[in-house]
mmCIF file with all atom_site columns, C-alpha atoms in Angstrom:
data_model
loop_
_atom_site.group_PDB
_atom_site.id
_atom_site.type_symbol
_atom_site.label_atom_id
_atom_site.label_alt_id
_atom_site.label_comp_id
_atom_site.label_asym_id
_atom_site.label_entity_id
_atom_site.label_seq_id
_atom_site.pdbx_PDB_ins_code
_atom_site.Cartn_x
_atom_site.Cartn_y
_atom_site.Cartn_z
_atom_site.occupancy
_atom_site.B_iso_or_equiv
_atom_site.pdbx_formal_charge
_atom_site.auth_seq_id
_atom_site.auth_comp_id
_atom_site.auth_asym_id
_atom_site.auth_atom_id
_atom_site.pdbx_PDB_model_num
ATOM 1   C CA . ALA A 1 1   ? 88.021  192.920 195.648 1.00 52.00 ? 1337 ALA A CA 1
ATOM 2   C CA . GLN A 1 2   ? 88.955  191.052 192.498 1.00 56.00 ? 1338 GLN A CA 1
ATOM 3   C CA . LYS A 1 3   ? 92.545  189.945 192.740 1.00 91.00 ? 1339 LYS A CA 1
ATOM 4   C CA . ILE A 1 4   ? 92.972  188.568 189.229 1.00 96.00 ? 1340 ILE A CA 1
ATOM 5   C CA . THR A 1 5   ? 91.733  190.447 186.196 1.00 96.00 ? 1341 THR A CA 1
ATOM 6   C CA . GLN A 1 6   ? 91.524  189.014 182.709 1.00 97.00 ? 1342 GLN A CA 1
ATOM 7   C CA . THR A 1 7   ? 90.035  191.694 180.493 1.00 95.00 ? 1343 THR A CA 1
ATOM 8   C CA . GLN A 1 8   ? 89.665  189.619 177.340 1.00 96.00 ? 1344 GLN A CA 1
ATOM 9   C CA . PRO A 1 9   ? 86.574  187.382 177.536 1.00 94.00 ? 1345 PRO A CA 1
ATOM 10  C CA . GLY A 1 10  ? 87.391  185.985 174.105 1.00 95.00 ? 1346 GLY A CA 1
ATOM 11  C CA . MET A 1 11  ? 90.296  186.040 171.671 1.00 95.00 ? 1347 MET A CA 1
ATOM 12  C CA . PHE A 1 12  ? 90.786  184.813 168.123 1.00 97.00 ? 1348 PHE A CA 1
ATOM 13  C CA . VAL A 1 13  ? 94.132  183.936 166.563 1.00 97.00 ? 1349 VAL A CA 1
ATOM 14  C CA . GLN A 1 14  ? 95.131  182.501 163.238 1.00 97.00 ? 1350 GLN A CA 1
ATOM 15  C CA . GLU A 1 15  ? 96.856  179.125 163.294 1.00 97.00 ? 1351 GLU A CA 1
ATOM 16  C CA . LYS A 1 16  ? 100.689 179.451 163.506 1.00 97.00 ? 1352 LYS A CA 1
ATOM 17  C CA . GLU A 1 17  ? 100.442 183.028 164.775 1.00 97.00 ? 1353 GLU A CA 1
ATOM 18  C CA . ALA A 1 18  ? 101.436 184.165 168.282 1.00 98.00 ? 1354 ALA A CA 1
ATOM 19  C CA . VAL A 1 19  ? 98.858  185.419 170.792 1.00 98.00 ? 1355 VAL A CA 1
ATOM 20  C CA . THR A 1 20  ? 99.060  187.231 174.134 1.00 98.00 ? 1356 THR A CA 1
ATOM 21  C CA . LEU A 1 21  ? 96.492  186.665 176.871 1.00 98.00 ? 1357 LEU A CA 1
ATOM 22  C CA . ASP A 1 22  ? 96.397  189.428 179.458 1.00 98.00 ? 1358 ASP A CA 1
ATOM 23  C CA . CYS A 1 23  ? 96.413  189.037 183.227 1.00 98.00 ? 1359 CYS A CA 1
ATOM 24  C CA . THR A 1 24  ? 96.763  191.654 185.937 1.00 97.00 ? 1360 THR A CA 1
ATOM 25  C CA . TYR A 1 25  ? 96.789  190.928 189.633 1.00 96.00 ? 1361 TYR A CA 1
ATOM 26  C CA . ASP A 1 26  ? 96.499  192.705 192.923 1.00 93.00 ? 1362 ASP A CA 1
ATOM 27  C CA . THR A 1 27  ? 98.389  191.777 196.071 1.00 89.00 ? 1363 THR A CA 1
ATOM 28  C CA . SER A 1 28  ? 100.251 193.470 198.909 1.00 85.00 ? 1364 SER A CA 1
ATOM 29  C CA . ASP A 1 29  ? 102.256 190.350 199.690 1.00 85.00 ? 1365 ASP A CA 1
ATOM 30  C CA . PRO A 1 30  ? 105.853 190.569 198.392 1.00 86.00 ? 1366 PRO A CA 1
ATOM 31  C CA . SER A 1 31  ? 105.987 186.809 197.893 1.00 86.00 ? 1367 SER A CA 1
ATOM 32  C CA . TYR A 1 32  ? 103.544 185.208 195.501 1.00 89.00 ? 1368 TYR A CA 1
ATOM 33  C CA . GLY A 1 33  ? 103.285 182.834 192.600 1.00 91.00 ? 1369 GLY A CA 1
ATOM 34  C CA . LEU A 1 34  ? 101.482 183.261 189.322 1.00 94.00 ? 1370 LEU A CA 1
ATOM 35  C CA . PHE A 1 35  ? 100.146 180.334 187.312 1.00 96.00 ? 1371 PHE A CA 1
ATOM 36  C CA . TRP A 1 36  ? 98.411  179.794 184.009 1.00 98.00 ? 1372 TRP A CA 1
ATOM 37  C CA . TYR A 1 37  ? 96.021  176.944 183.367 1.00 98.00 ? 1373 TYR A CA 1
ATOM 38  C CA . LYS A 1 38  ? 94.313  175.691 180.211 1.00 98.00 ? 1374 LYS A CA 1
ATOM 39  C CA . GLN A 1 39  ? 90.828  174.218 180.351 1.00 96.00 ? 1375 GLN A CA 1
ATOM 40  C CA . PRO A 1 40  ? 89.634  172.451 177.169 1.00 95.00 ? 1376 PRO A CA 1
ATOM 41  C CA . SER A 1 41  ? 85.963  171.738 176.650 1.00 91.00 ? 1377 SER A CA 1
ATOM 42  C CA . SER A 1 42  ? 86.471  168.377 178.390 1.00 88.00 ? 1378 SER A CA 1
ATOM 43  C CA . GLY A 1 43  ? 86.760  170.295 181.682 1.00 88.00 ? 1379 GLY A CA 1
ATOM 44  C CA . GLU A 1 44  ? 90.186  169.252 182.943 1.00 89.00 ? 1380 GLU A CA 1
ATOM 45  C CA . MET A 1 45  ? 92.460  172.032 184.167 1.00 94.00 ? 1381 MET A CA 1
ATOM 46  C CA . ILE A 1 46  ? 95.971  171.701 182.729 1.00 95.00 ? 1382 ILE A CA 1
ATOM 47  C CA . PHE A 1 47  ? 98.903  173.490 184.352 1.00 95.00 ? 1383 PHE A CA 1
ATOM 48  C CA . LEU A 1 48  ? 100.931 175.437 181.788 1.00 97.00 ? 1384 LEU A CA 1
ATOM 49  C CA . ILE A 1 49  ? 103.498 177.716 183.420 1.00 97.00 ? 1385 ILE A CA 1
ATOM 50  C CA . TYR A 1 50  ? 104.595 179.263 186.711 1.00 95.00 ? 1386 TYR A CA 1
ATOM 51  C CA . GLN A 1 51  ? 106.281 182.563 187.638 1.00 95.00 ? 1387 GLN A CA 1
ATOM 52  C CA . GLY A 1 52  ? 107.512 183.384 191.113 1.00 91.00 ? 1388 GLY A CA 1
ATOM 53  C CA . SER A 1 53  ? 107.487 186.980 192.312 1.00 91.00 ? 1389 SER A CA 1
ATOM 54  C CA . TYR A 1 54  ? 111.227 186.892 192.960 1.00 91.00 ? 1390 TYR A CA 1
ATOM 55  C CA . ASP A 1 55  ? 112.148 185.259 189.666 1.00 91.00 ? 1391 ASP A CA 1
ATOM 56  C CA . GLN A 1 56  ? 114.442 187.526 187.664 1.00 89.00 ? 1392 GLN A CA 1
ATOM 57  C CA . GLN A 1 57  ? 113.684 185.997 184.291 1.00 93.00 ? 1393 GLN A CA 1
ATOM 58  C CA . ASN A 1 58  ? 110.406 185.400 182.534 1.00 94.00 ? 1394 ASN A CA 1
ATOM 59  C CA . ALA A 1 59  ? 109.256 181.795 182.681 1.00 95.00 ? 1395 ALA A CA 1
ATOM 60  C CA . THR A 1 60  ? 109.145 179.716 179.504 1.00 95.00 ? 1396 THR A CA 1
ATOM 61  C CA . GLU A 1 61  ? 107.738 176.242 178.841 1.00 95.00 ? 1397 GLU A CA 1
ATOM 62  C CA . GLY A 1 62  ? 107.907 175.142 175.234 1.00 97.00 ? 1398 GLY A CA 1
ATOM 63  C CA . ARG A 1 63  ? 105.551 177.355 173.203 1.00 97.00 ? 1399 ARG A CA 1
ATOM 64  C CA . TYR A 1 64  ? 104.371 179.124 176.361 1.00 98.00 ? 1400 TYR A CA 1
ATOM 65  C CA . SER A 1 65  ? 106.117 182.112 177.901 1.00 97.00 ? 1401 SER A CA 1
ATOM 66  C CA . LEU A 1 66  ? 105.065 184.486 180.624 1.00 97.00 ? 1402 LEU A CA 1
ATOM 67  C CA . ASN A 1 67  ? 105.638 188.213 180.189 1.00 96.00 ? 1403 ASN A CA 1
ATOM 68  C CA . PHE A 1 68  ? 106.068 189.229 183.831 1.00 96.00 ? 1404 PHE A CA 1
ATOM 69  C CA . GLN A 1 69  ? 106.042 192.967 184.581 1.00 96.00 ? 1405 GLN A CA 1
ATOM 70  C CA . LYS A 1 70  ? 106.167 193.197 188.349 1.00 95.00 ? 1406 LYS A CA 1
ATOM 71  C CA . ALA A 1 71  ? 105.823 196.966 188.664 1.00 94.00 ? 1407 ALA A CA 1
ATOM 72  C CA . ARG A 1 72  ? 102.705 196.892 186.517 1.00 96.00 ? 1408 ARG A CA 1
ATOM 73  C CA . LYS A 1 73  ? 101.436 193.754 188.270 1.00 96.00 ? 1409 LYS A CA 1
ATOM 74  C CA . SER A 1 74  ? 100.888 191.978 185.010 1.00 97.00 ? 1410 SER A CA 1
ATOM 75  C CA . ALA A 1 75  ? 101.635 188.392 184.005 1.00 97.00 ? 1411 ALA A CA 1
ATOM 76  C CA . ASN A 1 76  ? 100.610 187.933 180.397 1.00 98.00 ? 1412 ASN A CA 1
ATOM 77  C CA . LEU A 1 77  ? 100.735 184.531 178.732 1.00 98.00 ? 1413 LEU A CA 1
ATOM 78  C CA . VAL A 1 78  ? 102.269 184.381 175.278 1.00 98.00 ? 1414 VAL A CA 1
ATOM 79  C CA . ILE A 1 79  ? 101.545 181.368 173.093 1.00 98.00 ? 1415 ILE A CA 1
ATOM 80  C CA . SER A 1 80  ? 103.778 181.117 170.045 1.00 96.00 ? 1416 SER A CA 1
ATOM 81  C CA . ALA A 1 81  ? 102.908 179.256 166.838 1.00 96.00 ? 1417 ALA A CA 1
ATOM 82  C CA . SER A 1 82  ? 99.270  178.660 167.811 1.00 97.00 ? 1418 SER A CA 1
ATOM 83  C CA . GLN A 1 83  ? 97.781  175.256 167.044 1.00 97.00 ? 1419 GLN A CA 1
ATOM 84  C CA . LEU A 1 84  ? 94.143  174.236 166.646 1.00 97.00 ? 1420 LEU A CA 1
ATOM 85  C CA . GLY A 1 85  ? 94.471  172.250 169.881 1.00 96.00 ? 1421 GLY A CA 1
ATOM 86  C CA . ASP A 1 86  ? 95.193  175.463 171.756 1.00 98.00 ? 1422 ASP A CA 1
ATOM 87  C CA . SER A 1 87  ? 91.512  176.409 171.520 1.00 97.00 ? 1423 SER A CA 1
ATOM 88  C CA . ALA A 1 88  ? 90.342  176.407 175.140 1.00 97.00 ? 1424 ALA A CA 1
ATOM 89  C CA . MET A 1 89  ? 89.673  178.567 178.194 1.00 97.00 ? 1425 MET A CA 1
ATOM 90  C CA . TYR A 1 90  ? 92.790  180.009 179.805 1.00 98.00 ? 1426 TYR A CA 1
ATOM 91  C CA . PHE A 1 91  ? 92.895  180.981 183.472 1.00 98.00 ? 1427 PHE A CA 1
ATOM 92  C CA . CYS A 1 92  ? 95.426  183.098 185.287 1.00 98.00 ? 1428 CYS A CA 1
ATOM 93  C CA . ALA A 1 93  ? 95.815  182.268 188.981 1.00 96.00 ? 1429 ALA A CA 1
ATOM 94  C CA . MET A 1 94  ? 97.758  183.569 191.957 1.00 94.00 ? 1430 MET A CA 1
ATOM 95  C CA . ARG A 1 95  ? 98.935  182.079 195.223 1.00 89.00 ? 1431 ARG A CA 1
ATOM 96  C CA . GLU A 1 96  ? 99.889  184.857 197.625 1.00 74.00 ? 1432 GLU A CA 1
ATOM 97  C CA . THR A 1 97  ? 102.482 183.268 199.895 1.00 65.00 ? 1433 THR A CA 1
ATOM 98  C CA . PRO A 1 98  ? 104.835 180.318 199.590 1.00 53.00 ? 1434 PRO A CA 1
ATOM 99  C CA . ARG A 1 99  ? 102.861 178.489 202.236 1.00 53.00 ? 1435 ARG A CA 1
ATOM 100 C CA . GLY A 1 100 ? 99.427  179.661 201.200 1.00 60.00 ? 1436 GLY A CA 1
ATOM 101 C CA . GLN A 1 101 ? 97.606  176.976 199.310 1.00 68.00 ? 1437 GLN A CA 1
ATOM 102 C CA . ASN A 1 102 ? 94.619  179.048 198.260 1.00 81.00 ? 1438 ASN A CA 1
ATOM 103 C CA . PHE A 1 103 ? 94.792  179.786 194.550 1.00 90.00 ? 1439 PHE A CA 1
ATOM 104 C CA . VAL A 1 104 ? 92.726  182.728 193.306 1.00 92.00 ? 1440 VAL A CA 1
ATOM 105 C CA . PHE A 1 105 ? 91.618  182.378 189.693 1.00 95.00 ? 1441 PHE A CA 1
ATOM 106 C CA . GLY A 1 106 ? 90.634  185.001 187.167 1.00 96.00 ? 1442 GLY A CA 1
ATOM 107 C CA . PRO A 1 107 ? 87.460  184.806 185.066 1.00 95.00 ? 1443 PRO A CA 1
ATOM 108 C CA . GLY A 1 108 ? 89.300  183.320 182.121 1.00 97.00 ? 1444 GLY A CA 1
ATOM 109 C CA . THR A 1 109 ? 89.820  184.058 178.434 1.00 98.00 ? 1445 THR A CA 1
ATOM 110 C CA . ARG A 1 110 ? 88.370  181.853 175.726 1.00 97.00 ? 1446 ARG A CA 1
ATOM 111 C CA . LEU A 1 111 ? 90.915  181.415 172.940 1.00 98.00 ? 1447 LEU A CA 1
ATOM 112 C CA . SER A 1 112 ? 89.785  180.253 169.520 1.00 98.00 ? 1448 SER A CA 1
ATOM 113 C CA . VAL A 1 113 ? 92.429  179.259 166.979 1.00 97.00 ? 1449 VAL A CA 1
ATOM 114 C CA . LEU A 1 114 ? 91.278  179.644 163.383 1.00 97.00 ? 1450 LEU A CA 1
ATOM 115 C CA . PRO A 1 115 ? 92.558  177.371 160.582 1.00 95.00 ? 1451 PRO A CA 1
ATOM 116 C CA . ASP B 2 1   ? 101.739 157.466 187.249 1.00 61.00 ? 738  ASP B CA 1
ATOM 117 C CA . ALA B 2 2   ? 98.063  158.076 188.031 1.00 74.00 ? 739  ALA B CA 1
ATOM 118 C CA . GLY B 2 3   ? 96.939  161.652 188.119 1.00 92.00 ? 740  GLY B CA 1
ATOM 119 C CA . VAL B 2 4   ? 94.080  163.065 190.158 1.00 96.00 ? 741  VAL B CA 1
ATOM 120 C CA . THR B 2 5   ? 90.948  160.958 189.847 1.00 96.00 ? 742  THR B CA 1
ATOM 121 C CA . GLN B 2 6   ? 87.438  162.057 190.744 1.00 97.00 ? 743  GLN B CA 1
ATOM 122 C CA . SER B 2 7   ? 84.164  160.203 190.973 1.00 96.00 ? 744  SER B CA 1
ATOM 123 C CA . PRO B 2 8   ? 81.491  160.296 189.843 1.00 97.00 ? 745  PRO B CA 1
ATOM 124 C CA . THR B 2 9   ? 81.886  162.258 186.606 1.00 96.00 ? 746  THR B CA 1
ATOM 125 C CA . HIS B 2 10  ? 78.282  163.381 186.535 1.00 96.00 ? 747  HIS B CA 1
ATOM 126 C CA . LEU B 2 11  ? 75.576  163.559 189.171 1.00 96.00 ? 748  LEU B CA 1
ATOM 127 C CA . ILE B 2 12  ? 71.982  164.730 189.206 1.00 98.00 ? 749  ILE B CA 1
ATOM 128 C CA . LYS B 2 13  ? 70.375  165.514 192.549 1.00 98.00 ? 750  LYS B CA 1
ATOM 129 C CA . THR B 2 14  ? 67.179  167.107 193.771 1.00 98.00 ? 751  THR B CA 1
ATOM 130 C CA . ARG B 2 15  ? 67.067  170.274 195.831 1.00 98.00 ? 752  ARG B CA 1
ATOM 131 C CA . GLY B 2 16  ? 67.414  169.479 199.552 1.00 98.00 ? 753  GLY B CA 1
ATOM 132 C CA . GLN B 2 17  ? 69.343  166.251 199.028 1.00 98.00 ? 754  GLN B CA 1
ATOM 133 C CA . GLN B 2 18  ? 72.887  165.538 200.106 1.00 98.00 ? 755  GLN B CA 1
ATOM 134 C CA . VAL B 2 19  ? 75.825  164.576 197.878 1.00 98.00 ? 756  VAL B CA 1
ATOM 135 C CA . THR B 2 20  ? 79.306  163.132 198.360 1.00 98.00 ? 757  THR B CA 1
ATOM 136 C CA . LEU B 2 21  ? 82.081  163.609 195.818 1.00 98.00 ? 758  LEU B CA 1
ATOM 137 C CA . ARG B 2 22  ? 85.335  161.660 195.934 1.00 98.00 ? 759  ARG B CA 1
ATOM 138 C CA . CYS B 2 23  ? 88.914  162.401 194.958 1.00 98.00 ? 760  CYS B CA 1
ATOM 139 C CA . SER B 2 24  ? 92.181  160.501 194.865 1.00 97.00 ? 761  SER B CA 1
ATOM 140 C CA . PRO B 2 25  ? 95.247  162.748 194.642 1.00 96.00 ? 762  PRO B CA 1
ATOM 141 C CA . LYS B 2 26  ? 98.176  162.393 192.300 1.00 95.00 ? 763  LYS B CA 1
ATOM 142 C CA . SER B 2 27  ? 100.691 159.871 193.562 1.00 93.00 ? 764  SER B CA 1
ATOM 143 C CA . GLY B 2 28  ? 103.022 161.483 196.099 1.00 90.00 ? 765  GLY B CA 1
ATOM 144 C CA . HIS B 2 29  ? 100.856 164.515 196.775 1.00 92.00 ? 766  HIS B CA 1
ATOM 145 C CA . ASP B 2 30  ? 99.767  165.148 200.356 1.00 92.00 ? 767  ASP B CA 1
ATOM 146 C CA . THR B 2 31  ? 97.391  168.095 200.018 1.00 93.00 ? 768  THR B CA 1
ATOM 147 C CA . VAL B 2 32  ? 93.924  168.130 198.493 1.00 95.00 ? 769  VAL B CA 1
ATOM 148 C CA . SER B 2 33  ? 91.921  171.224 197.623 1.00 95.00 ? 770  SER B CA 1
ATOM 149 C CA . TRP B 2 34  ? 88.376  171.511 196.328 1.00 97.00 ? 771  TRP B CA 1
ATOM 150 C CA . TYR B 2 35  ? 87.104  174.156 193.937 1.00 97.00 ? 772  TYR B CA 1
ATOM 151 C CA . GLN B 2 36  ? 83.662  175.009 192.598 1.00 98.00 ? 773  GLN B CA 1
ATOM 152 C CA . GLN B 2 37  ? 83.431  176.243 189.039 1.00 97.00 ? 774  GLN B CA 1
ATOM 153 C CA . ALA B 2 38  ? 80.124  177.722 187.932 1.00 95.00 ? 775  ALA B CA 1
ATOM 154 C CA . LEU B 2 39  ? 79.418  177.860 184.212 1.00 92.00 ? 776  LEU B CA 1
ATOM 155 C CA . GLY B 2 40  ? 81.471  180.530 182.498 1.00 90.00 ? 777  GLY B CA 1
ATOM 156 C CA . GLN B 2 41  ? 83.483  181.436 185.592 1.00 93.00 ? 778  GLN B CA 1
ATOM 157 C CA . GLY B 2 42  ? 86.843  180.664 187.112 1.00 95.00 ? 779  GLY B CA 1
ATOM 158 C CA . PRO B 2 43  ? 87.190  178.102 189.896 1.00 96.00 ? 780  PRO B CA 1
ATOM 159 C CA . GLN B 2 44  ? 86.354  179.272 193.438 1.00 95.00 ? 781  GLN B CA 1
ATOM 160 C CA . PHE B 2 45  ? 88.252  177.841 196.397 1.00 94.00 ? 782  PHE B CA 1
ATOM 161 C CA . ILE B 2 46  ? 86.116  175.804 198.798 1.00 96.00 ? 783  ILE B CA 1
ATOM 162 C CA . PHE B 2 47  ? 88.647  174.330 201.216 1.00 94.00 ? 784  PHE B CA 1
ATOM 163 C CA . GLN B 2 48  ? 91.930  172.486 201.530 1.00 93.00 ? 785  GLN B CA 1
ATOM 164 C CA . TYR B 2 49  ? 92.934  169.406 203.487 1.00 95.00 ? 786  TYR B CA 1
ATOM 165 C CA . TYR B 2 50  ? 96.338  168.396 204.750 1.00 93.00 ? 787  TYR B CA 1
ATOM 166 C CA . GLU B 2 51  ? 97.155  165.716 207.332 1.00 93.00 ? 788  GLU B CA 1
ATOM 167 C CA . GLU B 2 52  ? 93.450  164.891 207.550 1.00 94.00 ? 789  GLU B CA 1
ATOM 168 C CA . GLU B 2 53  ? 92.531  168.373 208.749 1.00 94.00 ? 790  GLU B CA 1
ATOM 169 C CA . GLU B 2 54  ? 90.855  171.303 207.046 1.00 93.00 ? 791  GLU B CA 1
ATOM 170 C CA . ARG B 2 55  ? 93.639  173.892 206.794 1.00 90.00 ? 792  ARG B CA 1
ATOM 171 C CA . GLN B 2 56  ? 92.049  176.689 204.847 1.00 89.00 ? 793  GLN B CA 1
ATOM 172 C CA . ARG B 2 57  ? 88.520  177.536 203.815 1.00 91.00 ? 794  ARG B CA 1
ATOM 173 C CA . GLY B 2 58  ? 87.005  179.831 201.247 1.00 91.00 ? 795  GLY B CA 1
ATOM 174 C CA . ASN B 2 59  ? 83.742  181.742 201.459 1.00 92.00 ? 796  ASN B CA 1
ATOM 175 C CA . PHE B 2 60  ? 81.404  178.756 201.439 1.00 96.00 ? 797  PHE B CA 1
ATOM 176 C CA . PRO B 2 61  ? 78.669  177.924 203.978 1.00 97.00 ? 798  PRO B CA 1
ATOM 177 C CA . ASP B 2 62  ? 78.862  175.089 206.472 1.00 96.00 ? 799  ASP B CA 1
ATOM 178 C CA . ARG B 2 63  ? 76.693  172.984 204.166 1.00 98.00 ? 800  ARG B CA 1
ATOM 179 C CA . PHE B 2 64  ? 79.996  172.262 202.440 1.00 98.00 ? 801  PHE B CA 1
ATOM 180 C CA . SER B 2 65  ? 82.161  169.901 204.442 1.00 97.00 ? 802  SER B CA 1
ATOM 181 C CA . GLY B 2 66  ? 84.967  167.537 203.707 1.00 97.00 ? 803  GLY B CA 1
ATOM 182 C CA . HIS B 2 67  ? 87.263  164.850 204.881 1.00 97.00 ? 804  HIS B CA 1
ATOM 183 C CA . GLN B 2 68  ? 90.729  163.568 204.118 1.00 97.00 ? 805  GLN B CA 1
ATOM 184 C CA . PHE B 2 69  ? 91.669  159.968 204.756 1.00 96.00 ? 806  PHE B CA 1
ATOM 185 C CA . PRO B 2 70  ? 95.061  158.532 205.818 1.00 96.00 ? 807  PRO B CA 1
ATOM 186 C CA . ASN B 2 71  ? 95.796  157.591 202.197 1.00 94.00 ? 808  ASN B CA 1
ATOM 187 C CA . TYR B 2 72  ? 95.356  161.306 201.277 1.00 95.00 ? 809  TYR B CA 1
ATOM 188 C CA . SER B 2 73  ? 92.135  160.730 199.354 1.00 96.00 ? 810  SER B CA 1
ATOM 189 C CA . SER B 2 74  ? 89.328  163.148 200.085 1.00 97.00 ? 811  SER B CA 1
ATOM 190 C CA . GLU B 2 75  ? 85.569  163.608 200.045 1.00 98.00 ? 812  GLU B CA 1
ATOM 191 C CA . LEU B 2 76  ? 83.466  166.707 199.564 1.00 98.00 ? 813  LEU B CA 1
ATOM 192 C CA . ASN B 2 77  ? 79.997  166.632 201.103 1.00 98.00 ? 814  ASN B CA 1
ATOM 193 C CA . VAL B 2 78  ? 77.262  169.115 200.354 1.00 98.00 ? 815  VAL B CA 1
ATOM 194 C CA . ASN B 2 79  ? 74.071  169.073 202.435 1.00 97.00 ? 816  ASN B CA 1
ATOM 195 C CA . ALA B 2 80  ? 70.676  170.629 201.728 1.00 98.00 ? 817  ALA B CA 1
ATOM 196 C CA . LEU B 2 81  ? 71.459  171.144 198.065 1.00 98.00 ? 818  LEU B CA 1
ATOM 197 C CA . LEU B 2 82  ? 70.343  174.360 196.401 1.00 98.00 ? 819  LEU B CA 1
ATOM 198 C CA . LEU B 2 83  ? 69.836  175.014 192.708 1.00 97.00 ? 820  LEU B CA 1
ATOM 199 C CA . GLY B 2 84  ? 72.830  177.357 192.891 1.00 97.00 ? 821  GLY B CA 1
ATOM 200 C CA . ASP B 2 85  ? 75.095  174.462 193.878 1.00 98.00 ? 822  ASP B CA 1
ATOM 201 C CA . SER B 2 86  ? 74.945  173.228 190.284 1.00 98.00 ? 823  SER B CA 1
ATOM 202 C CA . ALA B 2 87  ? 78.529  173.473 189.050 1.00 97.00 ? 824  ALA B CA 1
ATOM 203 C CA . LEU B 2 88  ? 81.677  171.601 188.117 1.00 97.00 ? 825  LEU B CA 1
ATOM 204 C CA . TYR B 2 89  ? 83.483  170.525 191.281 1.00 98.00 ? 826  TYR B CA 1
ATOM 205 C CA . LEU B 2 90  ? 87.205  170.242 190.815 1.00 97.00 ? 827  LEU B CA 1
ATOM 206 C CA . CYS B 2 91  ? 89.586  168.431 193.099 1.00 97.00 ? 828  CYS B CA 1
ATOM 207 C CA . ALA B 2 92  ? 93.249  169.439 193.016 1.00 95.00 ? 829  ALA B CA 1
ATOM 208 C CA . SER B 2 93  ? 96.262  167.930 194.699 1.00 94.00 ? 830  SER B CA 1
ATOM 209 C CA . SER B 2 94  ? 99.700  169.330 195.415 1.00 91.00 ? 831  SER B CA 1
ATOM 210 C CA . PHE B 2 95  ? 102.719 169.102 197.693 1.00 86.00 ? 832  PHE B CA 1
ATOM 211 C CA . ARG B 2 96  ? 102.353 171.010 200.925 1.00 79.00 ? 833  ARG B CA 1
ATOM 212 C CA . ARG B 2 97  ? 105.959 172.185 200.892 1.00 75.00 ? 834  ARG B CA 1
ATOM 213 C CA . GLY B 2 98  ? 107.670 174.394 198.362 1.00 70.00 ? 835  GLY B CA 1
ATOM 214 C CA . VAL B 2 99  ? 106.236 175.854 195.223 1.00 73.00 ? 836  VAL B CA 1
ATOM 215 C CA . SER B 2 100 ? 103.795 173.374 193.826 1.00 81.00 ? 837  SER B CA 1
ATOM 216 C CA . PRO B 2 101 ? 101.192 173.934 191.122 1.00 89.00 ? 838  PRO B CA 1
ATOM 217 C CA . LEU B 2 102 ? 97.780  172.421 191.593 1.00 92.00 ? 839  LEU B CA 1
ATOM 218 C CA . HIS B 2 103 ? 97.120  169.256 189.605 1.00 94.00 ? 840  HIS B CA 1
ATOM 219 C CA . PHE B 2 104 ? 93.433  168.914 188.844 1.00 95.00 ? 841  PHE B CA 1
ATOM 220 C CA . GLY B 2 105 ? 91.118  166.022 188.220 1.00 95.00 ? 842  GLY B CA 1
ATOM 221 C CA . ASN B 2 106 ? 88.535  166.052 185.445 1.00 93.00 ? 843  ASN B CA 1
ATOM 222 C CA . GLY B 2 107 ? 85.851  167.207 187.840 1.00 95.00 ? 844  GLY B CA 1
ATOM 223 C CA . THR B 2 108 ? 82.375  166.137 188.854 1.00 97.00 ? 845  THR B CA 1
ATOM 224 C CA . ARG B 2 109 ? 79.504  167.857 187.080 1.00 96.00 ? 846  ARG B CA 1
ATOM 225 C CA . LEU B 2 110 ? 76.717  168.308 189.656 1.00 98.00 ? 847  LEU B CA 1
ATOM 226 C CA . THR B 2 111 ? 73.244  169.275 188.508 1.00 98.00 ? 848  THR B CA 1
ATOM 227 C CA . VAL B 2 112 ? 70.634  170.154 191.124 1.00 98.00 ? 849  VAL B CA 1
ATOM 228 C CA . THR B 2 113 ? 67.030  170.128 189.917 1.00 97.00 ? 850  THR B CA 1
#
């Protein structure tokens, strides 16, 4: 069963606008972590932001914020003030327990920022 | 502070051959994980090494094996290569304890012909 769903294969956003990339997840474990990664065309995977299942507040890192809705099992990434360099693949990932090291990745969303 | 380094960056092999990929973790990290990323897909977990032992394994056949050395560096070996093994192989390192994101290398692009 797919544990991470990213329903948007591709997204377009105008430069300087905000964009939301969707992620839903499936787990029965009460303790888990959610991560977002960016993968430019060069292939490297860049860690962006983390949200723990017990965190009361939504995570923020600079222009990145995570809209965490636990009851809906969603962890959407919001990028504010998009830049041309934000064009890349974005992956949502989950680690199910604090000690579990296996990250499960979604299929990704390709974001294209238009000038 | 060196990040995760992988070698080689690209590799072309023939079906049936064997390949070894290498990874040095980020300084201070003690855990190394390997992922396979087929074109257009998300990374798939192969296995993870900690204290020189395989601790967790994904749904990959025994043709995929690995090793971790005392200096925490790691190797991924794939025997009897199939065309379907063509992919980007990503090494990631992390801390075993606590909440730790994976830090990835740039990957090795393996092409099997």
